XYZ file of C-alpha atoms in Angstrom:
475
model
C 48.167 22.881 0.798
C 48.731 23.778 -3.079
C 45.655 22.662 -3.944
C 43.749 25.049 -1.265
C 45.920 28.036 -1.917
C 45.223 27.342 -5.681
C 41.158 27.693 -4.719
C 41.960 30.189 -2.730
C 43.548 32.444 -5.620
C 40.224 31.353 -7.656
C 37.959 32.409 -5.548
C 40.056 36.264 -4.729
C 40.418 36.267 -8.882
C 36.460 35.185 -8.863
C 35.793 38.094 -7.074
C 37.510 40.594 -8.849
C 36.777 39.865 -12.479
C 33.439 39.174 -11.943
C 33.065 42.815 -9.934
C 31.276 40.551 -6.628
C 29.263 42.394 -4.127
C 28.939 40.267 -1.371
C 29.803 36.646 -0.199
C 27.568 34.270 1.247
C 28.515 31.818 3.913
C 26.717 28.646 4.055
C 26.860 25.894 6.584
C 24.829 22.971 8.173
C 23.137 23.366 11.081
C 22.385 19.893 13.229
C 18.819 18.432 11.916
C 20.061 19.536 8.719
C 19.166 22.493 7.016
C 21.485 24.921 5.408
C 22.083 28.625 7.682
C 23.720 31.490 6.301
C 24.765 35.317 6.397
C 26.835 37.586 3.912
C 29.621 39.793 4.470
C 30.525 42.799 1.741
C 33.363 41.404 -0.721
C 36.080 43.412 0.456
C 35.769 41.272 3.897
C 36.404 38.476 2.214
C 40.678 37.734 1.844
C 43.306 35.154 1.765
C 43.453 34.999 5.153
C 39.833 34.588 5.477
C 40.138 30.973 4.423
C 42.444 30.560 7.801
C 41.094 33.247 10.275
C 37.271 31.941 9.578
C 34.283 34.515 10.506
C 32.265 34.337 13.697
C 29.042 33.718 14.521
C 26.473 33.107 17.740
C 26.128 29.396 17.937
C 23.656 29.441 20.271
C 20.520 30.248 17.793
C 21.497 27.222 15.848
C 19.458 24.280 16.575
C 21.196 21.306 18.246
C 24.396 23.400 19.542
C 25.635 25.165 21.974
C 24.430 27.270 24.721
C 24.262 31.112 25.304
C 27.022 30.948 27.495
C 29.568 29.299 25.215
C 28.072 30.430 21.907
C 30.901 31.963 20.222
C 31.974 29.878 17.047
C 33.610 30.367 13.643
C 32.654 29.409 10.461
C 35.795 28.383 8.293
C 34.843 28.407 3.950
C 36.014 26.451 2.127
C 37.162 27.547 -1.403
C 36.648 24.751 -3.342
C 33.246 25.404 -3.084
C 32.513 28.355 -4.508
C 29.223 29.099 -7.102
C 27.875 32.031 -8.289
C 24.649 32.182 -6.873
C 21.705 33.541 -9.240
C 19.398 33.733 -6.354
C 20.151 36.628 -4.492
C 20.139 40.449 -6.496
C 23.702 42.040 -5.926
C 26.267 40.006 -7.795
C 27.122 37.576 -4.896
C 29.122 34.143 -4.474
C 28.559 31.268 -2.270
C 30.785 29.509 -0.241
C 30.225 26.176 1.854
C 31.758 26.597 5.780
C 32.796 24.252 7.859
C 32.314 24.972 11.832
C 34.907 25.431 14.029
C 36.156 26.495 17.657
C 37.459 29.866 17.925
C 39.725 29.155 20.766
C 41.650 26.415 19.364
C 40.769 26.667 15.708
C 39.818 22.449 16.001
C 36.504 21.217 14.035
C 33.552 21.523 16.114
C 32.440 17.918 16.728
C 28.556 18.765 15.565
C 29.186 20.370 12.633
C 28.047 17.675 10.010
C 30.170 18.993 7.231
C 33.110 18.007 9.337
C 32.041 14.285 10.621
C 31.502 13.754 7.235
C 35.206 14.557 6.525
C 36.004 12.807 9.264
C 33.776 9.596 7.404
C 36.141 9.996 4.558
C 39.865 10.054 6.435
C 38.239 6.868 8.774
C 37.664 4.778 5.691
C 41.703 5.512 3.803
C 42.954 4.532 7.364
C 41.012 1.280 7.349
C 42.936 0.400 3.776
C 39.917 -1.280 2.634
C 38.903 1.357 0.072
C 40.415 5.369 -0.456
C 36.793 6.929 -1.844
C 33.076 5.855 -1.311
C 30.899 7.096 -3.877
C 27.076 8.746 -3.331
C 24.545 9.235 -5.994
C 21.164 10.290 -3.925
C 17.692 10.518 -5.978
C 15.971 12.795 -3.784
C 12.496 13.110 -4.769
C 10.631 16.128 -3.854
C 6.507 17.946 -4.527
C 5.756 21.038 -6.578
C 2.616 22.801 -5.245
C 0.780 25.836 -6.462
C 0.031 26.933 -2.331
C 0.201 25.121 0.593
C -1.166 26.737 4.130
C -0.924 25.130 7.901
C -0.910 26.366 11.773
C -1.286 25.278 14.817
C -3.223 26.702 17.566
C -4.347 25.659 20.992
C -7.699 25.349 19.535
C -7.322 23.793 16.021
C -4.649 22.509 13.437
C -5.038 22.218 10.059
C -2.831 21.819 6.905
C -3.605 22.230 2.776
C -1.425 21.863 -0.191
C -2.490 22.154 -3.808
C -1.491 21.835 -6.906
C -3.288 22.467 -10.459
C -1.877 18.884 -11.943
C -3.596 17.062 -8.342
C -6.180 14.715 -9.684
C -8.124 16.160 -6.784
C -8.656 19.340 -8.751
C -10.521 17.454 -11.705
C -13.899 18.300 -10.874
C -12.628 22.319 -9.587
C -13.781 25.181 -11.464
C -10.432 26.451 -13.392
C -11.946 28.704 -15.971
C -11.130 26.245 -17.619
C -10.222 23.082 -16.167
C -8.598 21.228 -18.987
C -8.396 18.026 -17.542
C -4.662 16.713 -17.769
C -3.905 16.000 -14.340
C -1.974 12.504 -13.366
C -4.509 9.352 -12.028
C -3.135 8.342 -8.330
C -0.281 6.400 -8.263
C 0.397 6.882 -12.503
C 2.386 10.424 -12.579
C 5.584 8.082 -14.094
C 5.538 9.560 -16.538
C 3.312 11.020 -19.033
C 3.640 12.888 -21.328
C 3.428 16.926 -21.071
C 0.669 18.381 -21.255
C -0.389 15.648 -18.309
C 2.965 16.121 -16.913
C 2.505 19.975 -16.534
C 6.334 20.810 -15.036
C 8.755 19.902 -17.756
C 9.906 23.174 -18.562
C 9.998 24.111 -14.784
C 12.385 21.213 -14.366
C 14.040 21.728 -17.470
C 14.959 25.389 -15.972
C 15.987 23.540 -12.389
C 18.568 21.498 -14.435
C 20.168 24.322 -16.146
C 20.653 26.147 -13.285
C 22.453 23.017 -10.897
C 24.161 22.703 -14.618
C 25.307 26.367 -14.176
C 26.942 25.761 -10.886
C 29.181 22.662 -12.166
C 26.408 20.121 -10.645
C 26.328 16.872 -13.315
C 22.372 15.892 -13.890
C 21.753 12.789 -15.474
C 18.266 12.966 -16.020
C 14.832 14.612 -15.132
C 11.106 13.222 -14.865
C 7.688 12.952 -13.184
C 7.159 10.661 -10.428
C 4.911 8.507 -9.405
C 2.368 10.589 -6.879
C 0.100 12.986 -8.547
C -0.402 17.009 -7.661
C 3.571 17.524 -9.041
C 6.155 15.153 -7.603
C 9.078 15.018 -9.569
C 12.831 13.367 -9.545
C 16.250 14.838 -10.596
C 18.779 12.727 -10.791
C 22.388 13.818 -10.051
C 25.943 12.643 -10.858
C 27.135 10.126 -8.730
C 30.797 11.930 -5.981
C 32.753 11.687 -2.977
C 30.869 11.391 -0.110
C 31.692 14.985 0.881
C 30.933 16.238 -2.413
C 27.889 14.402 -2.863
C 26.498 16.010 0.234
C 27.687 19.439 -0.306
C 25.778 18.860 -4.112
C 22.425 17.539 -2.353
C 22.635 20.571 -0.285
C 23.300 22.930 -3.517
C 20.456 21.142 -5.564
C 17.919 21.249 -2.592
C 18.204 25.126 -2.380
C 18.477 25.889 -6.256
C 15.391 23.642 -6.835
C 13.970 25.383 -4.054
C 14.516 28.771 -5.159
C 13.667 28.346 -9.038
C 10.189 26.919 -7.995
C 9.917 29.898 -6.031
C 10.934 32.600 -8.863
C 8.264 30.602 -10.772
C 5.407 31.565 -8.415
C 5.312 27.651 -6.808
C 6.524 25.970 -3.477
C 8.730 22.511 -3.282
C 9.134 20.596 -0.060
C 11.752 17.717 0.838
C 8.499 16.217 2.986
C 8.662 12.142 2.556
C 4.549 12.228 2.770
C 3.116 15.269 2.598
C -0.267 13.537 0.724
C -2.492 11.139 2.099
C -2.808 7.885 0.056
C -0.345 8.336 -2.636
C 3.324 7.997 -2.664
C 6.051 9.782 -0.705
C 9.171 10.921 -1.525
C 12.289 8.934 -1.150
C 15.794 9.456 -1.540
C 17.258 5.848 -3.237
C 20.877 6.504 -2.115
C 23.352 4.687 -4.506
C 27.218 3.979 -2.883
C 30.063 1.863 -3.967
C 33.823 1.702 -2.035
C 36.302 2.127 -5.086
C 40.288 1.500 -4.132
C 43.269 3.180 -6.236
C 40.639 3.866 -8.971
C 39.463 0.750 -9.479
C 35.727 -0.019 -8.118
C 35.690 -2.632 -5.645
C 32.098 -3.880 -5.656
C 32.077 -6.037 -9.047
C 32.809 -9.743 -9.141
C 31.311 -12.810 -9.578
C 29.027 -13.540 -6.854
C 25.158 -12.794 -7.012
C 24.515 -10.082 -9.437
C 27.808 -9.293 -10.839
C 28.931 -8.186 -6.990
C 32.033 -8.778 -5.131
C 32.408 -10.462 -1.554
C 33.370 -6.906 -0.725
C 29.851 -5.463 -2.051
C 28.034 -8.536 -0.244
C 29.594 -7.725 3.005
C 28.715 -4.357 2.946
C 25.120 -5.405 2.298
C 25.100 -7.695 5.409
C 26.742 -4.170 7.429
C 23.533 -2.212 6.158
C 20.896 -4.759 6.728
C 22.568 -5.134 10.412
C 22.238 -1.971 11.330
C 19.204 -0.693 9.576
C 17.037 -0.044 12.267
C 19.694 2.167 13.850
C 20.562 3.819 10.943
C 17.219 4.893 9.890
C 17.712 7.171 12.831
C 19.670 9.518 10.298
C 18.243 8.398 6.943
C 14.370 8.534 8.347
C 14.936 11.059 10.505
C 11.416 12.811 11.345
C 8.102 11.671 12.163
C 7.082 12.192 8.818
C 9.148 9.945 7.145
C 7.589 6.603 8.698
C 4.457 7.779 7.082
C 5.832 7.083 3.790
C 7.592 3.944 5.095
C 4.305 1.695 4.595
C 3.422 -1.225 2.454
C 2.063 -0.245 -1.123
C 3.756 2.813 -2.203
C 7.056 1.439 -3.041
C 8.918 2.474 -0.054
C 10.099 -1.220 1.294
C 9.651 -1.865 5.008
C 10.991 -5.138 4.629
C 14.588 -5.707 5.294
C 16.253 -7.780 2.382
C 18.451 -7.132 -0.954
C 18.161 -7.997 -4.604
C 18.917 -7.646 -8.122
C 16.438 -5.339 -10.207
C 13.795 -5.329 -7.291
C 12.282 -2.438 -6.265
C 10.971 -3.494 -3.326
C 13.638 -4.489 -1.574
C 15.218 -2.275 1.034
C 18.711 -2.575 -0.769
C 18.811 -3.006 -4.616
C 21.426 -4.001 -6.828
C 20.685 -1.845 -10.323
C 20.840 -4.028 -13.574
C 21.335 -1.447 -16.119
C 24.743 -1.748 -17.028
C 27.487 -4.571 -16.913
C 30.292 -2.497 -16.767
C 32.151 -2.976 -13.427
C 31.916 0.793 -12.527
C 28.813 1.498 -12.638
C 28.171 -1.411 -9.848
C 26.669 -0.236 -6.790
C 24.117 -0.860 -3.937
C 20.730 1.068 -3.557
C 19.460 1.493 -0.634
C 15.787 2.642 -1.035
C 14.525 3.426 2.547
C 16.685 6.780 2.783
C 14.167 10.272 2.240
C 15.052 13.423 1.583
C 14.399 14.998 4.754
C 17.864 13.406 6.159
C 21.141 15.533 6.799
C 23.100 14.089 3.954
C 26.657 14.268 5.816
C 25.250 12.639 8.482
C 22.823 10.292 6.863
C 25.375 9.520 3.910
C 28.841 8.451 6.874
C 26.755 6.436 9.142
C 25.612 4.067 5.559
C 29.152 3.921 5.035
C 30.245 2.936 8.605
C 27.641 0.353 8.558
C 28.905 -1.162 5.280
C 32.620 -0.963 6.685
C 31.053 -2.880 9.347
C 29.750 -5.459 7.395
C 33.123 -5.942 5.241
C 35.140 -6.240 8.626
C 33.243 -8.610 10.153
C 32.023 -10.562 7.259
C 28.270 -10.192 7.943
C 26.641 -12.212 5.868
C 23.847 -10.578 3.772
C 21.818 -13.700 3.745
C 19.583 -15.428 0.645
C 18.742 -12.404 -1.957
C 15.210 -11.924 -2.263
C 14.016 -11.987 -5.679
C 10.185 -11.816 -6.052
C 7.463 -8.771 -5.122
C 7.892 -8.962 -1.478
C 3.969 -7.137 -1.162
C 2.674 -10.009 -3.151
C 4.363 -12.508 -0.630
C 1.947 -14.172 2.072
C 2.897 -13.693 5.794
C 4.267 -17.368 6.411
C 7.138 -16.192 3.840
C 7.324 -13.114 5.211
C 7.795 -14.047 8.952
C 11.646 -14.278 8.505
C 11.831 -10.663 6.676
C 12.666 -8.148 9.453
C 11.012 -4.843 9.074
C 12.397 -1.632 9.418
C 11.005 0.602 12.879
C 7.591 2.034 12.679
C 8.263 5.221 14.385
C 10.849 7.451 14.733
C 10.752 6.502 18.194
C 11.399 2.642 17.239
C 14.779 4.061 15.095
C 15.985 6.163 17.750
C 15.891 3.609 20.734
C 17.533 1.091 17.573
C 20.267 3.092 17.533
C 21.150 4.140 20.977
C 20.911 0.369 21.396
C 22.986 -0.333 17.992
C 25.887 2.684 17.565
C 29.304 1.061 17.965
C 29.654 0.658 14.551
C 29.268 4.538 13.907
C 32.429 5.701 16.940
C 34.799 3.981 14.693
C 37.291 6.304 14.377
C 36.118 8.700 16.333
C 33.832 9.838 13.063
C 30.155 10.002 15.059
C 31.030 10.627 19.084
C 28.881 9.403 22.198
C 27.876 13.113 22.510
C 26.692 13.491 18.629
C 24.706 9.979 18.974
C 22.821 11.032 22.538
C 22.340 15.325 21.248
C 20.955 13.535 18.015
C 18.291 11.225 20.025
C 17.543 13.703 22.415
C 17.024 16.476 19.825
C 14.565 14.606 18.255
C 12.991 13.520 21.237
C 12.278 17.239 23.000
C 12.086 18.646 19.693
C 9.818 16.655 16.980
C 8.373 13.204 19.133
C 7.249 15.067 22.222
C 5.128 17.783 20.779
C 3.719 15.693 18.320
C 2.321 13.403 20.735
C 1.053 15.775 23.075
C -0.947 17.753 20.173
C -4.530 16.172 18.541
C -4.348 15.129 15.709
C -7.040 16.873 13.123
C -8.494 12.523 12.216
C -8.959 11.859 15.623
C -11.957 14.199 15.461
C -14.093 11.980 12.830
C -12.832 8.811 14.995
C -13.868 10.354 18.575
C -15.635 12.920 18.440
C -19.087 11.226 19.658
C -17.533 9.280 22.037
């Protein structure tokens, strides 16, 4: 209780010395995109941080209905930033959702079963903290335009660096754009959005968000990586969240457009989100030993917990139809359930770069950036907690290029789901593992599949698609 009445007096000092306009309340909504609305600064007091605001619940997506819509949003003060984005001198503040009638955490609101992820695992006395460092990768176009009409669909995104744009009439077209599948990582000029991600890093800087490093990626027409600080699971998330709209916005101040899309370009690669985790006890980490690549039995049990329950928890990390476009053989984005040292494509990677014991960790590279991190980040843990309780064995490590393997070596491998449909039936088949103490909930699991069912699978299949017209049209 110190430590919140200490934030509190922060944030109220904040406030005043700083001569703040307005505070902006920020939470989660189900899929997993950030909501918000402001209130003037005198609304804002000490027993704001207990009282909470309210809010209609019923216009958020994946909660509750007109007739029981009422719903609070409770800040939390240890989150505050100044934000830079909006005009009036304004703070931030990440919410949690709660009931107004009894004050208790509203069992949908991600934020909170991701707090709920973090008390499950000191009760279990196996570890007190589990770590997160995401990589979500992410495009920079110059304009992108789509609709979708009873009578024709379309989409087009651009960028000046796409190789496509070689042979376009720039007045002048100078030429440095990155070859397919070779944008990591030239050199500027080829590599056209240093200084644009330069300026992305100084601002999540700004706000007390660590960066470790910055850099082209791999697809061309402008996909790029930040890197951020490994934290706390709760942290972690709340960062992602923070880094997702500040990348967002400076793009935008700079005239250009970034989306969180895994594939939003034929034939090149998607966009991941490799997310690193380790279980550390007391301070010390918990996942280096002796075993196969400097891990612990700890760390090779919670392997064997992921690779379990991959196909069911792709239903949070992979969570649109989008994402299993990028989940294909060739683009680095393993399909192919299995774990090893240095590998890349492996679904689960254990990174070589350093042998001291706290900077070992598991990668798991199927994740994308389109997932709700609270969600997507607790139900990796559970399934690692999983594997340490019941001592699932990982199985033999897999150390060569699984694409270059032929299919008689390969017929052992399980692959992750094809569809989002595949990962959704996987995990209402395959959830037990995520109830565990009482972080997901029966009604969380079946509002999540059915969300995505009536809301992304179902109109997507009943809509044609713009290809089927050069495979059918003559038929």
């Amino acid at each position: 209780m110190a430590k919140v009445k200490s934030d509190v007096e922060k944030v109220l000092n904040y406030v005043k010395t700083k001569k703040i306009k307005f505070v902006d309340f920020k939470f989660m909504d189900f899929p997993g995109q950030w909501q918000h609305f402001t209130v003037p600064v005198n609304e804002l007091t000490a027993e704001s941080f207990k009282d909470g605001f309210g809010f209609d619940g019923s216009s958020i997506r994946g909660w509750k209905n007109i007739d029981e819509s009422d719903m609070l949003i409770m800040p939390d003060p240890a989150t505050m930033f100044f934000d830079t984005f909006i005009a009036a001198p304004t703070i931030s503040l990440i919410c949690d959702v709660h009931e107004p009638a009894t004050k208790e955490r509203y069992s949908r609101c991600p934020r909170g079963i991701a707090q709920k992820a973090e008390a499950y695992l000191k009760s279990t006395g196996l570890a007190d903290t589990a770590f997160f460092g995401p990589e979500a990768e992410f495009f920079i176009f110059d304009d992108v335009r789509f609709d979708s009409a009873p009578n024709g669909t379309f989409y087009h995104v651009d960028s000046v660096e796409g190789r496509w744009n070689s042979g376009t009439e720039e007045g002048p077209n100078l030429g440095y754009k990155p070859r397919y599948k070779e944008g990591y990582f030239p050199v500027p000029p080829t590599d056209s959005l240093n200084d644009l991600r330069n300026e992305m890093v100084m601002n999540l800087m700004d706000v007390g968000i660590p960066v470790e490093a910055q850099h082209h990626e791999v697809a061309s027409g402008g996909q790029c990586e930040i890197d951020l600080r490994f934290q706390p699971l709760l942290k972690s998330a709340d960062q992602l969240l923070m880094f997702k709209y500040i990348v967002k916005n400076t793009a935008k101040k700079n005239g250009k457009t970034v989306t969180y899309m895994p594939k939003p370009i034929f034939n090149d690669n998607g966009s991941g989100m490799h997310v690193h985790s380790s279980l550390w006890k007391k301070n010390k980490p918990l996942f280096a030993g002796s075993g196969y690549a400097g891990l612990s039995e700890t760390a090779l049990y919670y392997i064997g917990g992921i690779l379990k329950h991959a196909a069911s928890l792709l239903a949070f990390t992979n969570p649109i139809t989008n994402s299993y476009k990028r989940l294909v053989p060739g683009f680095e984005a393993p399909v192919n359930l299995a774990y090893s040292q240095s590998n890349r494509s492996a679904a689960l990677r254990i990174p070589m770069f350093s042998s001291n014991p706290k900077a070992k960790r598991v990668e798991f590279r199927c994740p994308d950036p389109a997932a709700n991190p609270y969600l997507a980040f607790s139900a990796i843990m559970l399934a690692g907690l999983d594997g340490i309780m019941n001592r699932i064995d990982p199985g033999d490590p897999l150390d060569k290029n699984i694409y270059d393997m032929d299919p008689e070596e390969l017929k052992d491998v399980p692959s992750t789901p094809g569809s989002l449909s595949e990962a959704l039936k996987a995990l209402a088949d395959d959830h037990e593992y995520l109830l565990k103490g009482d972080v997901f909930t029966e009604d969380v699991i079946n509002t999540w599949i059915n969300y995505k069912i009536d809301k992304e699978i179902n109109p997507m299949a009943l809509r044609p698609h713009p290809y089927e017209f050069s495979l059918y049209y003559d038929v």
